[in-house]
XYZ file of C-alpha atoms in Angstrom:
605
model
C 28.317 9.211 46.759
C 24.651 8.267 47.412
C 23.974 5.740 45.043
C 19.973 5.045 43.145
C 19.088 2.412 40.381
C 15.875 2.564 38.759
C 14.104 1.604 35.853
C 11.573 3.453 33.613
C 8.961 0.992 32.411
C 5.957 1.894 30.587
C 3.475 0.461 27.251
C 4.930 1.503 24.207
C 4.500 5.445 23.243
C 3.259 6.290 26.919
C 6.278 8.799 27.116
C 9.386 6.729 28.764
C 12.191 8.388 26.230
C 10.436 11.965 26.225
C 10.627 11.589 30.339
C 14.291 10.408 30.123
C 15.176 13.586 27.793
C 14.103 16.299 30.328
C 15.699 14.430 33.730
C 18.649 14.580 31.741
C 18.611 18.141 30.890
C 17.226 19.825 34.108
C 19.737 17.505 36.194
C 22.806 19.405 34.273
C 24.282 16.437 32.115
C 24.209 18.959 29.258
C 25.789 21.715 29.191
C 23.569 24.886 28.051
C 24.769 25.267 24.576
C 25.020 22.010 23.883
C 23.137 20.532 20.814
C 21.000 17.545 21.687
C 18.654 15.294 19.499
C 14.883 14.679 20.627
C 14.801 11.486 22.534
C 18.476 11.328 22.810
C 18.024 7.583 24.513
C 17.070 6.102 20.831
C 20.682 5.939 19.375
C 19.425 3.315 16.690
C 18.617 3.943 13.402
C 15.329 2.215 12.943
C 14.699 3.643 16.905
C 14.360 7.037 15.725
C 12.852 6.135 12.531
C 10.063 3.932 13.860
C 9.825 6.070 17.201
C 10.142 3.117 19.445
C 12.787 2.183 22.179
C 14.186 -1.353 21.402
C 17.328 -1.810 23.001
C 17.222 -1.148 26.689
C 20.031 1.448 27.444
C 21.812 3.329 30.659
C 22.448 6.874 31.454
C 23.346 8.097 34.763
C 22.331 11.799 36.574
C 23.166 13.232 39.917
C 20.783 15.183 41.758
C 22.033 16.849 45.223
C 24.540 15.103 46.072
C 23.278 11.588 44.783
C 24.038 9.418 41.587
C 20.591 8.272 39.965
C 21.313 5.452 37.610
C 18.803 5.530 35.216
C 17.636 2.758 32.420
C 15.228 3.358 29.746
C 13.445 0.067 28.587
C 11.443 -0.717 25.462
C 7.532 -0.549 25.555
C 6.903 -3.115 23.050
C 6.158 -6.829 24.081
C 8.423 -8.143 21.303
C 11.306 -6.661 23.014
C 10.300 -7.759 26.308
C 13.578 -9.777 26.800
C 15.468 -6.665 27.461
C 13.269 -5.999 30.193
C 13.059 -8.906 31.770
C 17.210 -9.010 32.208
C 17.506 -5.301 33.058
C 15.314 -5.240 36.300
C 17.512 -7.761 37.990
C 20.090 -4.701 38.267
C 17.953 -2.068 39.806
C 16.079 -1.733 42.891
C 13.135 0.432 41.894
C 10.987 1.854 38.828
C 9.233 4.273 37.691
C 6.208 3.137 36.368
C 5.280 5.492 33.244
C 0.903 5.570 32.544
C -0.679 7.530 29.569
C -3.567 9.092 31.716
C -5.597 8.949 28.889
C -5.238 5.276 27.973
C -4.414 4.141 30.999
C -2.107 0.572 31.712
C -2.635 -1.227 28.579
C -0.837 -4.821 27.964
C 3.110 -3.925 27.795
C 2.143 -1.831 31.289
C 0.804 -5.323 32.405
C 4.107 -7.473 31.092
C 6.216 -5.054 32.735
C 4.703 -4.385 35.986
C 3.880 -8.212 37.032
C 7.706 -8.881 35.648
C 9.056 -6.072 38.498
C 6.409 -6.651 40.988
C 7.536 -10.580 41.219
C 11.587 -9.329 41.937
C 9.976 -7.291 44.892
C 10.489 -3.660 43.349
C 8.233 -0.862 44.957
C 6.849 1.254 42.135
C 6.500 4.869 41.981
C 3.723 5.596 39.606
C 4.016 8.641 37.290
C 0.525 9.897 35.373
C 2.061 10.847 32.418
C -0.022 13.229 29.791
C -1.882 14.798 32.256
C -2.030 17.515 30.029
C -3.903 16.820 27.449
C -7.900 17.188 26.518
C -9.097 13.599 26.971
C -6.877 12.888 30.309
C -7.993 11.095 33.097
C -5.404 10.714 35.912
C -7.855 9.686 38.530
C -9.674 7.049 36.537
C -6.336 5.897 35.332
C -4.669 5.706 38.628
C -7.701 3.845 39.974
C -6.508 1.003 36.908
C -2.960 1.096 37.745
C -4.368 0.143 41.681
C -6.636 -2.630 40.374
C -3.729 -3.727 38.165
C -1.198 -3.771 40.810
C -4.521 -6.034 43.239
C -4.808 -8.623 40.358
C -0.879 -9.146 39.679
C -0.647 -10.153 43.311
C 1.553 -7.073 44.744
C 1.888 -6.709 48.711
C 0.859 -4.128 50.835
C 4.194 -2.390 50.918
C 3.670 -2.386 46.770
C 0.144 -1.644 46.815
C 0.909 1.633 48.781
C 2.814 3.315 45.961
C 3.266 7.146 45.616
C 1.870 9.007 42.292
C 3.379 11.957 40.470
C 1.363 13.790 37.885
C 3.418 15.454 35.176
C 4.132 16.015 31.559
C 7.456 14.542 30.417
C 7.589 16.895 27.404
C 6.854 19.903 28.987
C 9.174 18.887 31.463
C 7.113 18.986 35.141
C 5.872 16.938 37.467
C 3.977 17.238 40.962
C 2.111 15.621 43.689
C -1.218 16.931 43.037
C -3.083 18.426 39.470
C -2.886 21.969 41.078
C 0.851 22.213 41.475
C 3.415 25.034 39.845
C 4.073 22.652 37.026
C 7.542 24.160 36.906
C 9.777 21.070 36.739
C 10.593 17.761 37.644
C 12.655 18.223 40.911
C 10.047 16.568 42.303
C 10.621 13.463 40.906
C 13.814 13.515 41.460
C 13.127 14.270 45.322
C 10.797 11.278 45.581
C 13.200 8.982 43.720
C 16.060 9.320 46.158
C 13.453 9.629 49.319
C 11.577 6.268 48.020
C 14.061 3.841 46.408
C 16.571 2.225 48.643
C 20.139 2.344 48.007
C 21.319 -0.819 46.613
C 21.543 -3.811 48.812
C 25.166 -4.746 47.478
C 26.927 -1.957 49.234
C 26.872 -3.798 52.568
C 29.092 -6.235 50.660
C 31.638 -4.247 49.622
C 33.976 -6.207 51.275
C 33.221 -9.971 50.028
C 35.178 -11.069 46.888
C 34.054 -9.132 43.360
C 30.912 -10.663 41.735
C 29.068 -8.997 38.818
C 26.289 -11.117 36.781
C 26.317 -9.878 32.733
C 23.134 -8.329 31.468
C 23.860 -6.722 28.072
C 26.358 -7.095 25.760
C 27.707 -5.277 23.154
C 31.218 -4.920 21.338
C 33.728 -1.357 21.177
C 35.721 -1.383 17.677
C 38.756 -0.233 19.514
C 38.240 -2.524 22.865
C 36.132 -5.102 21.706
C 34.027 -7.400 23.362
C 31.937 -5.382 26.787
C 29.437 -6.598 28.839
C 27.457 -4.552 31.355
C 25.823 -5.594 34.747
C 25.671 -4.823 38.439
C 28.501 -5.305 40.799
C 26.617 -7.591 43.389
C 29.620 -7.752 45.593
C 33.483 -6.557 46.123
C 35.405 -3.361 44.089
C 37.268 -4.219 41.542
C 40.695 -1.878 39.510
C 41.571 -1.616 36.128
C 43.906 -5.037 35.390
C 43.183 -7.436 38.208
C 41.934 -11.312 36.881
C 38.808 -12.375 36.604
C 37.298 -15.500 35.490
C 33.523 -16.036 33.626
C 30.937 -18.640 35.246
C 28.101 -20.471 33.204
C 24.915 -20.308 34.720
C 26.052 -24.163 35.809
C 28.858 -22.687 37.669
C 31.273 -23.975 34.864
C 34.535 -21.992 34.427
C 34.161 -20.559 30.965
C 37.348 -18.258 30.962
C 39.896 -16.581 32.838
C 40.784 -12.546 31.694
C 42.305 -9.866 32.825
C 40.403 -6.711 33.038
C 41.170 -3.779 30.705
C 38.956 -1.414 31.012
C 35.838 -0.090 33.282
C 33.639 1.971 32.154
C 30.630 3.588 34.077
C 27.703 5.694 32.420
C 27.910 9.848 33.062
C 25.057 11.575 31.148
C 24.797 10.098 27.797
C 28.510 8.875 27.611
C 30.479 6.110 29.681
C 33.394 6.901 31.303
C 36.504 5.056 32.256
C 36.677 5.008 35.885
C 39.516 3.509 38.225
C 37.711 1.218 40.220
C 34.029 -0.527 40.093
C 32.287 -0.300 43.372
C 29.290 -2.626 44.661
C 25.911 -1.433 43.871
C 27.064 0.234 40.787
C 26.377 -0.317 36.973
C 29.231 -0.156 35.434
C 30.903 -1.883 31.656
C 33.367 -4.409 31.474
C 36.134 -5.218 29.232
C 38.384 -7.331 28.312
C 36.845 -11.138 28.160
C 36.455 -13.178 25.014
C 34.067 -15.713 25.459
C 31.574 -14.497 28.310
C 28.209 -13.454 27.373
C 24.670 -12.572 28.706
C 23.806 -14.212 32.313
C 27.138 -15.072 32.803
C 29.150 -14.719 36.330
C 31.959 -12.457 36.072
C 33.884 -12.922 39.389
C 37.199 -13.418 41.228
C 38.833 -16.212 41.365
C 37.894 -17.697 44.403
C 34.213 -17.627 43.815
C 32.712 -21.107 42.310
C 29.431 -20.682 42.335
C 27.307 -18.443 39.897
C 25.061 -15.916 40.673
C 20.931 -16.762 39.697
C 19.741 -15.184 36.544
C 16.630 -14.177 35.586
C 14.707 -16.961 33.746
C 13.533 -15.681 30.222
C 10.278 -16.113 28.837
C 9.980 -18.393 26.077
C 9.657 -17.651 22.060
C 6.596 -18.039 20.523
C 7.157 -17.882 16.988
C 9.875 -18.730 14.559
C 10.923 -17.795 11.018
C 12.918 -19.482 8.311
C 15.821 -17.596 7.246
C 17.291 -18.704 4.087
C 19.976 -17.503 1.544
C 18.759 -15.600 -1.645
C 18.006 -18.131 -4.417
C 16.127 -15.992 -6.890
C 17.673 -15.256 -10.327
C 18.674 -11.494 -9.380
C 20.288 -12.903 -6.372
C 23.417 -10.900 -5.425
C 22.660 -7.935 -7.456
C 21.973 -5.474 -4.500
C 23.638 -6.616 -1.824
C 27.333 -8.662 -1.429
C 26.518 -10.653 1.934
C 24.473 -13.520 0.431
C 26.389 -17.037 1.787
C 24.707 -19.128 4.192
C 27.882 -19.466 5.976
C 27.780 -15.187 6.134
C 24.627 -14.985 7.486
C 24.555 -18.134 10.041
C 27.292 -15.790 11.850
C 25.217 -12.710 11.632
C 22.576 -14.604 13.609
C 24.542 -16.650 15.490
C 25.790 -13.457 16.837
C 22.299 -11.497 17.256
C 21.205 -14.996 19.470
C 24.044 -14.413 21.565
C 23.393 -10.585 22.463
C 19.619 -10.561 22.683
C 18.749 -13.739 24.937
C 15.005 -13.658 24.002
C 16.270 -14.680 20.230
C 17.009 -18.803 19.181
C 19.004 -19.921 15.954
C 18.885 -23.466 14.940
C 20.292 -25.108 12.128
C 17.914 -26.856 9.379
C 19.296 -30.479 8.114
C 20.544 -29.030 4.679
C 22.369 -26.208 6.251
C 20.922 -23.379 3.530
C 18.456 -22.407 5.833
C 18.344 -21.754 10.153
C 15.045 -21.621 12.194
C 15.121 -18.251 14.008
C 12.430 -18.270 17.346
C 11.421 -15.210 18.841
C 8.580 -13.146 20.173
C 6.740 -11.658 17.481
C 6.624 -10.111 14.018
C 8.182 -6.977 14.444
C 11.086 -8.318 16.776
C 11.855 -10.283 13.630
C 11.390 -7.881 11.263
C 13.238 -5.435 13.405
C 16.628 -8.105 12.804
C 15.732 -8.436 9.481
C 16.215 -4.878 9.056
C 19.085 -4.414 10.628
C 20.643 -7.118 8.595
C 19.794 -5.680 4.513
C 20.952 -2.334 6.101
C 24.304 -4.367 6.666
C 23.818 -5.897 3.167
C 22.936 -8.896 3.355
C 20.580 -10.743 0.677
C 17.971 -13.156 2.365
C 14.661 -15.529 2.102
C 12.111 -15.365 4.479
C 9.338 -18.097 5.228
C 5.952 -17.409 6.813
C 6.030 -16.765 10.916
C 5.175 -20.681 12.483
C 3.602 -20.542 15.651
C 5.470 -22.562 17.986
C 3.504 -25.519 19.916
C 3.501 -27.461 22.763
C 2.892 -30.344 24.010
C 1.749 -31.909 27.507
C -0.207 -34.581 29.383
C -0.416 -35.865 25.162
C -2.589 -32.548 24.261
C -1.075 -30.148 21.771
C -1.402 -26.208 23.082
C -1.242 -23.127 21.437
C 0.087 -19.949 22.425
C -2.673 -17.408 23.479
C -2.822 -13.754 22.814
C -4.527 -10.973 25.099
C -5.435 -8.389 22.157
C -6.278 -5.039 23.730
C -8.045 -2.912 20.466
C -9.802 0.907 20.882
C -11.611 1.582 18.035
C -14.350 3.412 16.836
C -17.924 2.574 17.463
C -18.696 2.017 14.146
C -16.000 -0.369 13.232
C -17.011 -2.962 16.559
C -18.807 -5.188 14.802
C -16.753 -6.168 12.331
C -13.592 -6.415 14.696
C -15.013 -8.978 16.435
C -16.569 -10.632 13.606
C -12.749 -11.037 12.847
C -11.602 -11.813 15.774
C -14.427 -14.516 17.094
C -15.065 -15.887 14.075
C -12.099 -16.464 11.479
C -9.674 -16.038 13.780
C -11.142 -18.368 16.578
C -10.368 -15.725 19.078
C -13.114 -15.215 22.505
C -14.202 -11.842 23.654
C -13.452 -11.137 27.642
C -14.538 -7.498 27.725
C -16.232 -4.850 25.841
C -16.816 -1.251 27.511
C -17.312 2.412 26.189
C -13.584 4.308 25.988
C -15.033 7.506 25.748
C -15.065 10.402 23.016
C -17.227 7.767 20.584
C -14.530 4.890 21.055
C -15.111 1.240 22.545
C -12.400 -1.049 24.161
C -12.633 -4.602 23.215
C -10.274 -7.258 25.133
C -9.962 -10.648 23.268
C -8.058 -13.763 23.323
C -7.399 -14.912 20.571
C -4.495 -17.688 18.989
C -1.615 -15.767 18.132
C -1.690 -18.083 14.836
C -4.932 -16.019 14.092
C -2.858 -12.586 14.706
C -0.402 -13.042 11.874
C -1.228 -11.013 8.959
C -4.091 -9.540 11.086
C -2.905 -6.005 11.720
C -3.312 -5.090 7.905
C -6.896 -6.183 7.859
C -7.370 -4.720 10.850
C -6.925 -0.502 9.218
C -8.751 -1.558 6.536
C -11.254 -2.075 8.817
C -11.071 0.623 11.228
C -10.164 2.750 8.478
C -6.667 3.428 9.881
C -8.410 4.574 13.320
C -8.088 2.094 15.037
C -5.402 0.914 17.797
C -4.336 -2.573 18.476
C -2.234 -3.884 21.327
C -1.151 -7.409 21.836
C 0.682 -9.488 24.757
C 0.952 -13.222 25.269
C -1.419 -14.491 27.804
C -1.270 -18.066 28.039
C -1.608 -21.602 26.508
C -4.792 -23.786 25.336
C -5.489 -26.361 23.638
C -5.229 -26.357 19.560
C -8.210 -24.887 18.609
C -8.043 -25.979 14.969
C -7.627 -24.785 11.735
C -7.487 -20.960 11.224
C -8.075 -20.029 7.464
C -5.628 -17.863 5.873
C -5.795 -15.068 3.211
C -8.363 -15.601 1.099
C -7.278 -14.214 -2.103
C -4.714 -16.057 -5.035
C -1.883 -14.150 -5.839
C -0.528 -13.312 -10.182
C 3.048 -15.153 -10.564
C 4.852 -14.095 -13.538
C 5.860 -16.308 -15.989
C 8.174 -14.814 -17.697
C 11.610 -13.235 -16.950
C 12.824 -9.345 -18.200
C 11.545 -5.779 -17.650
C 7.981 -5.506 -16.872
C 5.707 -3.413 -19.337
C 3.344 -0.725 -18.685
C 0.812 -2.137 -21.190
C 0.804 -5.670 -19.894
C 0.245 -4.327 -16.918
C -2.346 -1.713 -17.544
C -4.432 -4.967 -18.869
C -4.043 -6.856 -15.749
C -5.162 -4.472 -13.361
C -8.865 -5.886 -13.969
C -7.288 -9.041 -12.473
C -6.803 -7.228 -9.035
C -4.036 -5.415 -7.483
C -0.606 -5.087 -8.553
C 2.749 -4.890 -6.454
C 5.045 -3.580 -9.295
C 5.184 -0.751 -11.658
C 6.566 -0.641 -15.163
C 9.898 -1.163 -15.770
C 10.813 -3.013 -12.518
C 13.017 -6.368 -13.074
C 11.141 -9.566 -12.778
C 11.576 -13.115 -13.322
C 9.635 -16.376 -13.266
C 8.272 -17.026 -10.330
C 8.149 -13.622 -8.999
C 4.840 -12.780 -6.965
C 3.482 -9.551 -9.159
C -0.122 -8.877 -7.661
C -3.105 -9.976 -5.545
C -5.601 -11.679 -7.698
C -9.300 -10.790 -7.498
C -10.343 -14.237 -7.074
C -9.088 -17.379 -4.369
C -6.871 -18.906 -6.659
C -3.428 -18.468 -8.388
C -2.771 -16.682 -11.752
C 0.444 -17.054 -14.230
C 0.776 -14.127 -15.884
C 2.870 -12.525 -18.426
C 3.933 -9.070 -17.301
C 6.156 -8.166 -20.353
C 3.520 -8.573 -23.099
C 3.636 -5.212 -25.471
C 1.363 -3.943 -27.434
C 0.964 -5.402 -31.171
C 2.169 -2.688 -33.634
C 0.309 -2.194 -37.074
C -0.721 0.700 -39.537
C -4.123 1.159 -38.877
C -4.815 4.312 -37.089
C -8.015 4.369 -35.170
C -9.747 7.230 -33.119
C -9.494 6.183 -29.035
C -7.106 3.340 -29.547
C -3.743 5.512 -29.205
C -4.458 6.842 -25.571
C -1.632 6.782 -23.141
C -1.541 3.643 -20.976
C -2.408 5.383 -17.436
C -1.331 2.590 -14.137
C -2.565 2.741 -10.733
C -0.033 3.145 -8.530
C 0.936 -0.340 -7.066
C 1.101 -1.296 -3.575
C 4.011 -1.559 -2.167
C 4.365 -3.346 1.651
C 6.875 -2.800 4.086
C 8.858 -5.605 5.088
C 6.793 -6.787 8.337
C 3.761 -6.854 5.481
C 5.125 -9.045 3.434
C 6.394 -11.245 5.712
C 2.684 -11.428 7.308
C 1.006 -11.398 3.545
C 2.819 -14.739 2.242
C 1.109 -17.992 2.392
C 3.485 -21.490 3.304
C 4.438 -21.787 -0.011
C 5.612 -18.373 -0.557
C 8.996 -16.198 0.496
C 9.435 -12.995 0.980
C 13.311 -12.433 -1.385
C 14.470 -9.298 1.020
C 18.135 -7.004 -0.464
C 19.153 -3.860 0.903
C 17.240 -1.503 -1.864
C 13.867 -3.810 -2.411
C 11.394 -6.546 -1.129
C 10.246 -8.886 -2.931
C 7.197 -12.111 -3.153
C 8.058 -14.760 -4.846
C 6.579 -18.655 -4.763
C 8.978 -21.285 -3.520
C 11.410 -22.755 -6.417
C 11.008 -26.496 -6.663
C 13.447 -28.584 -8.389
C 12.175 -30.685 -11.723
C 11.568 -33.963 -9.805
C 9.550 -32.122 -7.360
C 7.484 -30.300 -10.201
C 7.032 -32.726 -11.980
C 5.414 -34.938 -9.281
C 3.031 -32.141 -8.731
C 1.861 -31.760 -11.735
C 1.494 -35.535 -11.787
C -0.547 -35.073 -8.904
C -2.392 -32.143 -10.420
């Protein structure tokens, strides 16, 4: 069968999944009566919940007479190391624009990351149906896009589709039928080559591992493209390190290729194919899985590096272990041990004391997104504040640099790049009218000064407003970036908090907890109004006597506290704060010293 592998790469919410949904449908991998979840590509949990692709997956279509293996990549920068491995196994994408926004930073990181393996991109103008849409204005950006990331000619003369993935059409010009997306599907098999390995069908079986995962009833799978050979059900194998080091030898049990939604065991693995492995022990992500003749490995793609880290630590607080039962250190240093070896952008290192391990990624809601997954698994953690991660050379320390792409109202400009420019040491590059009463501001600014920024940012806007980020570079330290401003009210005492304590220490500022919640000393309870700390005694009742008095019997009435999801918290805390995070509740609390330690401070003090 004619064979096609392409990617669909896109910024995040531009319509990837949506897209993926209705080639599925109108190619027949459903049957008619079949019941079928809205963006059936986002198996995950948090996925669906969060409407955002994170793990890149397969699916597989045939169109007359040709097999289209299709992969649906995440559109957020955080998760950009699943991108980065997947387009080593296909020969062409589809390059998904919002022709209302237009490319915006993940378009960018995903397009220069394709453009440098030598893919030819077929651009689709997604959202060409709605009121603010501007297909030619945005396909004039994805040109000038494709000029500045240094495509060739044979690039630079891409072919354009407009459509609308939910509707389910797309065409070569505005004025089309709009009746589906055969199309597409046409231009697809006319303008992406078949894959290069079939030639080599013949040479000795090579496959290198892009994604791995693990079956409860076969284990340990890894998927990738056969660059070379065929290869049956129970013939040996052995795994190469990127070194060329034998890792393993294994026999294989099981191949599996993707058919619609589902993978399929098949017979025998051809070259050019994507097709699921199983069977090994010990091989993982960017490792050679070949026969035994073959001794040297096959090039993988190199993998950006992380830019931030986060301490993860085990639960030390006094209501440790109460919600969840997955609380030793020696518990969770598997956990992430495990998460560092299927997702290649992630890096685990252990701290001296061996309570706590240094976990480096690319951004706050990659971690957050582990985090999670973990208290949905039960475990009980501590989390530090996100460290930027430096660098040094020639002697001069650099920073990692952010390209902050932010459309927001005209109102709100000024003090965004107050912000931006002047706390948070960041420089403006461009600032231009996006239509419909909106400007587009482009800034660079020290990811250091983008932690805990997205918060202040809505307040702002007033929850209009729409930032997207993407690492740009390094530069030198720019210096010190202050942090949040305000102190925060620790309690001081341990129980069960009280509505009438706290209905007197709302003039202090604003409180995290309502009444009756469990605290204990320590415990991070509110914002205060001013820049410094507060101890506080949340369970302080009211004094009981016999005089009756007109006014002084009213019902205590609380404003309802704020409560921050987990990527605000982590964000919100200061260096000598955690965030305490169990499978029902998150929690601020200050760092617990030991007496020696205290009592040197207050020395100090």
């Amino acid at each position: 069968m004619d064979l096609r592998n392409i990617a669909i790469i896109a910024h995040v919410d531009h319509g990837k999944t949506t897209l993926v949904d209705e080639l599925l449908k109108q190619s027949g991998a459903f049957r008619e009566n079949q019941s079928v979840a809205e963006r059936a590509m986002d198996s995950n949990d948090i996925e669906r919940e969060r409407g955002i692709t994170i793990l890149a997956k397969c699916t597989s279509v045939e169109w007359k007479g040709a097999r289209v293996n299709i992969v649906d990549t995440p559109g957020h920068a955080d998760f950009g190391g699943e991108v980065e491995r997947i387009l080593s196994m296909v020969d062409g994408v589809v390059l998904l624009v919002d022709a209302a926004e237009g490319p915006m930073p993940q378009t960018k990181f995903v397009t220069s990351k394709a453009l440098a393996l030598g893919l030819r991109p077929i651009v689709v103008l997604n959202k060409v149906d709605k009121p603010d849409a501007e297909p030619d204005r945005a396909l004039n950006e994805v040109f000038d896009l494709f000029a500045n990331l240094g495509a060739n000619d044979e690039q630079l003369d891409f072919p354009h589709l407009y459509a609308s993935g939910r509707s389910g059409w797309a065409d070569e010009s505005l004025e089309g039928p709009r009746k589906d997306l055969s199309a597409l599907f046409d231009l697809i098999v006319r303008h992406v080559p078949a894959p290069a390995q079939i030639a080599r069908a013949e040479e000795p079986f090579r496959m290198l591992a892009t994604t791995l995962s693990a079956d409860p009833f076969i284990g340990r799978i890894l998927t990738g493209r056969v660059e070379s050979g065929k290869l049956k059900v129970g013939e040996t194998l052995k795994a190469l390190s990127r070194g060329s080091e034998r890792i393993e030898q294994f026999r294989v049990t099981k191949i599996l290729a993707f058919r619609g939604l589902a993978q399929q065991p098949i017979d025998e693995a051809q070259a050019g194919d994507i097709v699921t492995l199983a069977g090994m022990s010990k091989a993982t992500v960017a490792d050679t899985l070949c026969a035994l003749e073959v001794d040297t490995a096959l090039p993988a793609q190199p993998i950006d590096p992380p830019t931030i880290s986060v301490t993860f630590g085990i639960n030390d607080s006094p209501l440790a272990g109460k919600d969840g039962g997955k609380v030793q250190s020696r518990v969770i240093r598997e956990r992430l041990m495990k998460e560092a070896e299927m997702n290649v952008a992630i890096r685990v290192e252990d701290t001296p004391g061996g309570e706590a391990f240094v976990v480096s990624g690319r951004g706050e809601l990659q971690m957050g997104v582990l985090i999670e997954n973990m208290r949905r698994e039960g475990f009980e953690l501590s989390i530090s504040r996100p460290r930027v991660i430096m660098r040094e050379e020639n002697g001069e320390r650099l920073e990692p640099i952010e390209e902050a792409i932010i459309d927001v109202d005209d109102e709100y400009t000024g003090a965004v790049i107050d912000k931006l420019t002047g706390e948070r040491k960041g420089e403006l590059v461009e600032m231009r009218p996006a239509g419909a009463g909106k400007t587009r501001i482009v800034a660079h600014v020290p990811s250091r000064g983008l932690i805990g920024y997205h918060g202040q940012f809505l307040t702002d806007t007033r929850g209009t407003g729409v930032l997207n980020r993407i690492f740009h570079g390094w530069s030198p330290y720019k210096g010190p970036i202050q942090g949040r401003r305000e102190g925060v009210l620790i309690s001081m005492e341990n129980g069960v908090s009280v509505a009438y304590a706290l209905w007197n220490l709302e003039e202090r500022g604003r409180l995290f907890i309502g009444a009756q919640e469990q605290i204990y000393e320590g415990m991070i309870i509110g914002e205060h109004s001013r820049d410094n700390d507060l101890e506080v005694n949340p369970l302080k009742g009211k004094k009981l006597t016999n005089v009756r008095a007109s006014g002084t019997d009213e019902a205590v009435r609380l404003t309802p506290p704020v409560r921050m999801s987990l990527e605000e918290a982590i964000a919100y805390v200061q260096d000598d704060e955690l965030v305490e995070v169990t499978p029902r509740i998150v929690r601020l609390r200050k760092r617990f010293l030991d007496p020696h330690e205290r009592k040197r401070q207050a020395k100090v003090a």
